PDB file of C-alpha atoms and ligand atoms in Angstrom:
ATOM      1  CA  UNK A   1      36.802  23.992 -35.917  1.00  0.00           C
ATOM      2  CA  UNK A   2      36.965  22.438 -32.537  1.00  0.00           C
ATOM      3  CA  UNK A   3      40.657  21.646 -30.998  1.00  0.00           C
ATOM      4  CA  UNK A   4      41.955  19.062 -28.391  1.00  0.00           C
ATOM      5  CA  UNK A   5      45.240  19.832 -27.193  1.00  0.00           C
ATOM      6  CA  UNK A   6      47.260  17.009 -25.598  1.00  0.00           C
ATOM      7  CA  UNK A   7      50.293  18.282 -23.346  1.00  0.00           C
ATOM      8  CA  UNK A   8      52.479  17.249 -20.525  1.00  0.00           C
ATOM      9  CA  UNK A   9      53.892  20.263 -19.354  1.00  0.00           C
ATOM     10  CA  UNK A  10      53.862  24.227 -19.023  1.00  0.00           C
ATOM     11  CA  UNK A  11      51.359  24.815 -21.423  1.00  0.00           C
ATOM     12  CA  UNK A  12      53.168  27.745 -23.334  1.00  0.00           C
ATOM     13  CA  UNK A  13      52.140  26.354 -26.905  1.00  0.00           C
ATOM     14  CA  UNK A  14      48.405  26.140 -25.823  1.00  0.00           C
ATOM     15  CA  UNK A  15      48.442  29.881 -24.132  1.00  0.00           C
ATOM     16  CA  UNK A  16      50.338  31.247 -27.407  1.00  0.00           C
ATOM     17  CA  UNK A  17      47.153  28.793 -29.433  1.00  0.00           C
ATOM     18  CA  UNK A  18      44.539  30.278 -27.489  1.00  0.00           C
ATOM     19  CA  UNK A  19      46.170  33.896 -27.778  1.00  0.00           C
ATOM     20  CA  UNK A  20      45.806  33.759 -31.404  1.00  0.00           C
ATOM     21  CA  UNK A  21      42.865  32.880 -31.028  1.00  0.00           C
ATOM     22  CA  UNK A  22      41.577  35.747 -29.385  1.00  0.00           C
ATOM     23  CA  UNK A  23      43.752  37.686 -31.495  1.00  0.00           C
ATOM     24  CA  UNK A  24      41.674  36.186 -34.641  1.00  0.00           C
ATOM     25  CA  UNK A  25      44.729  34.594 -36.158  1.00  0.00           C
ATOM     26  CA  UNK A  26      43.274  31.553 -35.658  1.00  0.00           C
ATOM     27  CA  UNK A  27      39.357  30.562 -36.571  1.00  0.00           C
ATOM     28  CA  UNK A  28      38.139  28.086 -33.851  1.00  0.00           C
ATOM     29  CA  UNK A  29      37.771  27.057 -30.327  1.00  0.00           C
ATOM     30  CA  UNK A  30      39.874  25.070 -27.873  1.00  0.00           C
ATOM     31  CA  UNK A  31      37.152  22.299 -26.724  1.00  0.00           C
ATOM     32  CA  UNK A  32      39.469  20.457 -24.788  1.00  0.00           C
ATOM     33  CA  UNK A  33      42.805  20.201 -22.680  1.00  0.00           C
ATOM     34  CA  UNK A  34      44.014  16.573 -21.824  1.00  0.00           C
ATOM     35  CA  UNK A  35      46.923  16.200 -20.047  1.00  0.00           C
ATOM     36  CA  UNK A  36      48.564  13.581 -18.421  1.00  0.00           C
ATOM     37  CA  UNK A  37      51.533  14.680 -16.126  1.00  0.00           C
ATOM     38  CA  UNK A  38      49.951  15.108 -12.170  1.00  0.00           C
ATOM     39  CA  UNK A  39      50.755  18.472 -11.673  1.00  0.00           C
ATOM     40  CA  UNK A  40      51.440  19.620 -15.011  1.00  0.00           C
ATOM     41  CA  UNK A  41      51.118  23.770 -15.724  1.00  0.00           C
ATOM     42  CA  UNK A  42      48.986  23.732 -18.228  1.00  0.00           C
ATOM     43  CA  UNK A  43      45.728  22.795 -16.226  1.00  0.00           C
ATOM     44  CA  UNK A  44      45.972  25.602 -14.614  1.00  0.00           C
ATOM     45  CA  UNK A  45      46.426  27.939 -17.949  1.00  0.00           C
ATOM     46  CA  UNK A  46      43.360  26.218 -19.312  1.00  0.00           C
ATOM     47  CA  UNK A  47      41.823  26.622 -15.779  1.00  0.00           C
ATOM     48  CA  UNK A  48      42.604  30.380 -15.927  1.00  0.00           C
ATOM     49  CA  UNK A  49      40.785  30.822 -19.899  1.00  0.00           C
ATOM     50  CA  UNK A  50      37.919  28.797 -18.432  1.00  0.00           C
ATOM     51  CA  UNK A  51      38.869  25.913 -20.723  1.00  0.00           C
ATOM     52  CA  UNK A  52      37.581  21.992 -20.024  1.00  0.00           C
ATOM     53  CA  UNK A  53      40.574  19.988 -18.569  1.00  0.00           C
ATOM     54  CA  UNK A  54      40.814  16.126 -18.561  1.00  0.00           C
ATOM     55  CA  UNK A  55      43.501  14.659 -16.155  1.00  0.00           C
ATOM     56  CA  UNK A  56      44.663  10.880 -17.760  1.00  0.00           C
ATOM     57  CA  UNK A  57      47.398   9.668 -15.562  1.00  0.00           C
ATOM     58  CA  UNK A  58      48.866   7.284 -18.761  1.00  0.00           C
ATOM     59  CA  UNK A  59      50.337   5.169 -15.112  1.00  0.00           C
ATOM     60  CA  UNK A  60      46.828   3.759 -14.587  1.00  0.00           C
ATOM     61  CA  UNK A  61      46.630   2.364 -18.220  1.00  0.00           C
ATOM     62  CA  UNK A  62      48.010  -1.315 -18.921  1.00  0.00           C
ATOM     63  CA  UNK A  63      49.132  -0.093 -22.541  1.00  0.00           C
ATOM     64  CA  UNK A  64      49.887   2.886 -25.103  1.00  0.00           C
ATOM     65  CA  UNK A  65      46.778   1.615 -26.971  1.00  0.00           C
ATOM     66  CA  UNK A  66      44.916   1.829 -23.981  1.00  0.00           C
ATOM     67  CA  UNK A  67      45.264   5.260 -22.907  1.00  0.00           C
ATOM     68  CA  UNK A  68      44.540   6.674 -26.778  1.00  0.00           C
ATOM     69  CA  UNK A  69      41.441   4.463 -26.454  1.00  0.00           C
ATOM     70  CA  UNK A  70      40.191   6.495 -23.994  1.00  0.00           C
ATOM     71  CA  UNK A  71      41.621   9.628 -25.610  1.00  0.00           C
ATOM     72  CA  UNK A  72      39.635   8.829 -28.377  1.00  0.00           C
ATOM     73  CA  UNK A  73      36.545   8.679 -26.169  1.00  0.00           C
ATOM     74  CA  UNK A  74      37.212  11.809 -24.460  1.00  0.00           C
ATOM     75  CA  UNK A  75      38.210  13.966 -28.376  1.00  0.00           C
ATOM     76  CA  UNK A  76      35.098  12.714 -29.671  1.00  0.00           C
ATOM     77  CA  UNK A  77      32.833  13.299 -26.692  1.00  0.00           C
ATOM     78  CA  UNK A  78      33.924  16.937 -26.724  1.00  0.00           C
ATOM     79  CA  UNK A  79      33.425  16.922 -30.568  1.00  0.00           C
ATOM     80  CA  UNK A  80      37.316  18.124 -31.586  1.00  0.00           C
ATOM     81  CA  UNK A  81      38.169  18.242 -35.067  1.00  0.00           C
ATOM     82  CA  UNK A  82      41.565  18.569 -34.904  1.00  0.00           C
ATOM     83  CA  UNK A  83      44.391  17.156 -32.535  1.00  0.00           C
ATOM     84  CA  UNK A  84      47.216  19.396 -31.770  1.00  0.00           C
ATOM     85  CA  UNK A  85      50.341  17.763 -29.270  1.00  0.00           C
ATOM     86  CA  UNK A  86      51.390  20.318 -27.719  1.00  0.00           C
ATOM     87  CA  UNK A  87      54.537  18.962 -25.771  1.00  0.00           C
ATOM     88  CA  UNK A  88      52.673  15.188 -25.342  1.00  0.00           C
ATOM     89  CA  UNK A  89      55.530  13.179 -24.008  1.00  0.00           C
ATOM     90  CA  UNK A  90      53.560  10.197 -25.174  1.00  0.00           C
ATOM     91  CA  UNK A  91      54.181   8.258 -28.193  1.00  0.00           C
ATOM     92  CA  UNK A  92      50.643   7.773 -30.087  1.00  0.00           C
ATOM     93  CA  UNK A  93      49.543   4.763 -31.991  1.00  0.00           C
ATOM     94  CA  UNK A  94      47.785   4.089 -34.462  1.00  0.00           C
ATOM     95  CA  UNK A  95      44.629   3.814 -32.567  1.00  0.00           C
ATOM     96  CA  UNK A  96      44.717   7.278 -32.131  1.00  0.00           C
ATOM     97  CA  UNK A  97      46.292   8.122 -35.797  1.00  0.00           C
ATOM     98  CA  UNK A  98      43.602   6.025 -37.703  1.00  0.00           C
ATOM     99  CA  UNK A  99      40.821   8.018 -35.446  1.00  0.00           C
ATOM    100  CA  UNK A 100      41.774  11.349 -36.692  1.00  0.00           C
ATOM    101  CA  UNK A 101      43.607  10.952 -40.096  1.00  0.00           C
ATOM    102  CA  UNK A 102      45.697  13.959 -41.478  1.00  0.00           C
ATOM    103  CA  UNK A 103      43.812  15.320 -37.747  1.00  0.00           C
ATOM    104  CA  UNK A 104      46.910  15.400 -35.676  1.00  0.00           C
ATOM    105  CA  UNK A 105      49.464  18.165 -35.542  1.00  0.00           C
ATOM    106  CA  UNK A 106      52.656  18.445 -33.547  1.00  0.00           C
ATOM    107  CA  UNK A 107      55.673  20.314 -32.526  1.00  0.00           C
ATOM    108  CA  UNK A 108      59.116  19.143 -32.203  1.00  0.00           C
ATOM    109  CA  UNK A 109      62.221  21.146 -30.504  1.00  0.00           C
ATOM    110  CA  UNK A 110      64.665  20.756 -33.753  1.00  0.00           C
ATOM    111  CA  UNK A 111      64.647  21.241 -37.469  1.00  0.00           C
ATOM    112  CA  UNK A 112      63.194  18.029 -38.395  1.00  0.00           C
ATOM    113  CA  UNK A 113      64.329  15.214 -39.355  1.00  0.00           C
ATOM    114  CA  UNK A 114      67.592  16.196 -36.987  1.00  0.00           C
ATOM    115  CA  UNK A 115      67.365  15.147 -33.476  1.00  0.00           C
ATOM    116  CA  UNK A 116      63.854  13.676 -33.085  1.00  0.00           C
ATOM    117  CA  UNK A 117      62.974  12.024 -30.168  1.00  0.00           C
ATOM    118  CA  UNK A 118      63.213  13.113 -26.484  1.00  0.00           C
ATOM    119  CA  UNK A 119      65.728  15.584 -25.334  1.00  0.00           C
ATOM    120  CA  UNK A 120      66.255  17.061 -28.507  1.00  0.00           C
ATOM    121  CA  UNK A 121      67.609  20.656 -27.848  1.00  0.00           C
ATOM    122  CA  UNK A 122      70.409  19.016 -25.355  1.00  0.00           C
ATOM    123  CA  UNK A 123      71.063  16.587 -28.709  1.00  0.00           C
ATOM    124  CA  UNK A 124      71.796  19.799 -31.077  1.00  0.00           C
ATOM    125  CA  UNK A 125      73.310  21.082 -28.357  1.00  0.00           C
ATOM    126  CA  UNK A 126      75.790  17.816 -27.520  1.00  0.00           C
ATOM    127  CA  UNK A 127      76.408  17.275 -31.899  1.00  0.00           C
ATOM    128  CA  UNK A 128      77.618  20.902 -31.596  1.00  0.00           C
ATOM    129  CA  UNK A 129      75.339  22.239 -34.129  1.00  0.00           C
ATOM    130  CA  UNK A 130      75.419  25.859 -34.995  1.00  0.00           C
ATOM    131  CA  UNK A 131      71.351  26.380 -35.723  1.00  0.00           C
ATOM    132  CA  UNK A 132      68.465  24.204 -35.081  1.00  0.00           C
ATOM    133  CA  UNK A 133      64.810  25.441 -34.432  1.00  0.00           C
ATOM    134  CA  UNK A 134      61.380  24.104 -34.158  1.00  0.00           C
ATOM    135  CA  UNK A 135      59.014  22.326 -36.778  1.00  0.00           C
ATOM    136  CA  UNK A 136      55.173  21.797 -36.659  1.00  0.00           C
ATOM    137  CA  UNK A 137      54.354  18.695 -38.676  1.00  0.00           C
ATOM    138  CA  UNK A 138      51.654  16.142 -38.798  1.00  0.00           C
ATOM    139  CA  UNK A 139      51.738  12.826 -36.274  1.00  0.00           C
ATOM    140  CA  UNK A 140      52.712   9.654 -38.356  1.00  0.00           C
ATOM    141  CA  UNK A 141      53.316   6.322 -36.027  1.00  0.00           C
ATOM    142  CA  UNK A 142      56.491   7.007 -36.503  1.00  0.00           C
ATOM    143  CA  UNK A 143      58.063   9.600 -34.352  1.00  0.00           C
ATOM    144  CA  UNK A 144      58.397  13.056 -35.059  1.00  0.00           C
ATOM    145  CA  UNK A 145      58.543  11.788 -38.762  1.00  0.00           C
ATOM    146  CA  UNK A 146      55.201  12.565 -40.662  1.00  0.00           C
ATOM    147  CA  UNK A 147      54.948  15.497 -43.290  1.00  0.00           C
ATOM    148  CA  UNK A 148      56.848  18.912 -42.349  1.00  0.00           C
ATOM    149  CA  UNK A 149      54.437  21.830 -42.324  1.00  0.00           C
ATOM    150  CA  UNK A 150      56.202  24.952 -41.059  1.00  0.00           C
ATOM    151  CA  UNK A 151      59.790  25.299 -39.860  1.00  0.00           C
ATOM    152  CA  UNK A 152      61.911  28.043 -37.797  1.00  0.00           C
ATOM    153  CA  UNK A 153      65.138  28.195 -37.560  1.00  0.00           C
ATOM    154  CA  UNK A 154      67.318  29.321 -34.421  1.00  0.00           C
ATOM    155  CA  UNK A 155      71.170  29.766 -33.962  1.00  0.00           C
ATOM    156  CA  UNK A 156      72.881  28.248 -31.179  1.00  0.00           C
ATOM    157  CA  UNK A 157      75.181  30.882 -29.327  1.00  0.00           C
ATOM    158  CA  UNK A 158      78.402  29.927 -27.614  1.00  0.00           C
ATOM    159  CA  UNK A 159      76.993  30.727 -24.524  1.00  0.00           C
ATOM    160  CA  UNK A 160      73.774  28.533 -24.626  1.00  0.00           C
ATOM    161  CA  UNK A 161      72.644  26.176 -21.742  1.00  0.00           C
ATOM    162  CA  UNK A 162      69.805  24.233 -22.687  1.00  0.00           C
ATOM    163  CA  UNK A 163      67.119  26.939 -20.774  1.00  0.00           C
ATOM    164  CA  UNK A 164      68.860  29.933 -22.754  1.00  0.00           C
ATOM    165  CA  UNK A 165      68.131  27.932 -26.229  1.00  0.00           C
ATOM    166  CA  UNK A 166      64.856  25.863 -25.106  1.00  0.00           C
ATOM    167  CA  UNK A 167      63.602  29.613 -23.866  1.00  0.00           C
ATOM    168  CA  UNK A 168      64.470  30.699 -27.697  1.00  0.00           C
ATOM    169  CA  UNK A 169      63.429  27.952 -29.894  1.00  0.00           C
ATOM    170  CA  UNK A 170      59.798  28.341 -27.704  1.00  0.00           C
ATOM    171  CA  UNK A 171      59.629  31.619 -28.622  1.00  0.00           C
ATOM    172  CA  UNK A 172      59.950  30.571 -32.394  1.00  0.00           C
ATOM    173  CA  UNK A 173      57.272  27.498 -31.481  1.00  0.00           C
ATOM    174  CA  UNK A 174      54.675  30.060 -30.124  1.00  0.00           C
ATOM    175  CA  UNK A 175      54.873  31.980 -33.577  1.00  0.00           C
ATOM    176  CA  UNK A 176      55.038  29.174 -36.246  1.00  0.00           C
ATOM    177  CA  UNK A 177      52.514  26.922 -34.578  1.00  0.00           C
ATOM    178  CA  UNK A 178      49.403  29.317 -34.622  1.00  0.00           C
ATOM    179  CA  UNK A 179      50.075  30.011 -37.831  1.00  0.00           C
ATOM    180  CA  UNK A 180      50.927  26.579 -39.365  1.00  0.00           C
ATOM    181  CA  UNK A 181      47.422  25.217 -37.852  1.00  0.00           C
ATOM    182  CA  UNK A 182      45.509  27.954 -39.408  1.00  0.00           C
ATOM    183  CA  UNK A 183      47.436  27.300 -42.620  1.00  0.00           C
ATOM    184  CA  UNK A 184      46.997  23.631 -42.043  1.00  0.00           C
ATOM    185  CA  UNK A 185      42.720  24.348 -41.823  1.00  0.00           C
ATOM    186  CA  UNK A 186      42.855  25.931 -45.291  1.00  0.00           C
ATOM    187  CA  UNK A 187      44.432  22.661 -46.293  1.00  0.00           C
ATOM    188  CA  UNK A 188      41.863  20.620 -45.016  1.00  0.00           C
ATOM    189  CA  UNK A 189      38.993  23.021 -45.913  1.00  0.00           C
ATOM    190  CA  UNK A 190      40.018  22.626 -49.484  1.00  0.00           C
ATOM    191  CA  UNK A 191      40.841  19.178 -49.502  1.00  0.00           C
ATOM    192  CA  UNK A 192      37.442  18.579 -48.445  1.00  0.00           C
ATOM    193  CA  UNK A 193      35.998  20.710 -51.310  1.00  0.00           C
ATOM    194  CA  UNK A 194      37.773  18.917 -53.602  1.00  0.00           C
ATOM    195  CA  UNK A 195      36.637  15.417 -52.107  1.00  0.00           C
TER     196      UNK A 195
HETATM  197  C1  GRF B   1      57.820  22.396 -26.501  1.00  0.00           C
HETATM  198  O1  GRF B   1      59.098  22.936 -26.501  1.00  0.00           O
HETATM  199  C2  GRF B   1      57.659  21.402 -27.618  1.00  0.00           C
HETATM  200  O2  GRF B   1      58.521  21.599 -28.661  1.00  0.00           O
HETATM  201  C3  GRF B   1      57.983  20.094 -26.959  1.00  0.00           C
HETATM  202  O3  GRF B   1      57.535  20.219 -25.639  1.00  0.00           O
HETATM  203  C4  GRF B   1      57.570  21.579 -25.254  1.00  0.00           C
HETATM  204  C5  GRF B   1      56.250  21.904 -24.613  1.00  0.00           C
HETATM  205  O4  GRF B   1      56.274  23.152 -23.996  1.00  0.00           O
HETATM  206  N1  GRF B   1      57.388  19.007 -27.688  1.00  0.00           N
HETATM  207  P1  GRF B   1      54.918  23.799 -23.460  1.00  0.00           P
HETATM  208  O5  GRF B   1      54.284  22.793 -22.513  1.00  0.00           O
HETATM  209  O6  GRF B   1      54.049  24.110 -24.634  1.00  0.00           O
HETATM  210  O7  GRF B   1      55.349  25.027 -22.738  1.00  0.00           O
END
């Protein structure tokens, strides 16, 4: 199985992907990075594993539907079978959700459905809860909404700043989101069996 990871940022949930996949946790390859953020980390952690990197600015494209037209051009052209958002900060429509159904994954910052949307760890942190987490679930159009496939809890301490707890709940991300993928492809591989 062939993966295209989207991301904005650092990168840390495609280095902890790749990592199991060396470490065989994982069957498959990572075929693609696209990111959109000038600048953003994770080119040059794909750069460093020798991984293909596509740069799409979403600035130079008129609409959402627009940009996921080309990222539709640029999945399929490296053959990805699967779609994993790792820290996107793009909302995806359906252009892209009707080209890969039940074929893209994400991770949010909070125990789903609390808090979705941006800035979600400084939301648990401003509602004063006392745990929230991380949660790997599959893209829906609407946000951070579609069906919950692994979940991790983390407490808040008194003493949390949103590094201290985004540091924490990432470390919970980089363990549940290897695994809930390769879970996920068991899913699909038997789904298709049964088809
Ligand atoms: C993660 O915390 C994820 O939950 C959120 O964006 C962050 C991306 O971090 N959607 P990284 O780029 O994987 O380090």
């Amino acid at each position: 199985m062939r993966f295209g990871i989207l991301a904005s940022g650092s990168g840390s949930n495609m280095e902890a992907i790749a990592q199991a996949i060396d470490g065989q946790g994982l069957k498959g390859e990572i075929g693609i990075v696209i990111y959109n953020e000038p600048g953003a980390y994770v080119q040059h952690r794909a750069a460093v594993r020798r991984i293909p990197v596509v740069h799409l600015n979403h600035r130079d494209f008129g609409s959402r539907e627009a940009l996921d037209h080309q990222l539709m051009k640029v999945l399929n052209a490296h053959g990805v079978d699967l779609v994993l958002m790792a820290g996107w900060m793009r909302v995806v429509t359906p252009v892209l959700i009707d080209g890969f159904p039940e074929r893209i994954l994400n991770i949010h910052p909070s125990l789903l459905p609390s808090f979705r949307g941006m800035h979600a760890i400084q939301q648990a942190l401003d509602y004063g809860v006392k745990i929230t987490g991380c949660t790997v679930h599959v893209v829906v159009p609407d946000v951070d909404a579609g069906r919950i496939l692994a979940q991790a809890a983390v407490p808040i301490l008194p003493d949390d700043t949103p590094h201290s707890l985004r540091l924490r709940i990432q470390s919970q991300e980089h363990r549940i989101y290897p695994e809930a993928i390769a879970d996920y492809q068991q899913h699909l591989s038997q789904s298709h069996v049964l088809s």
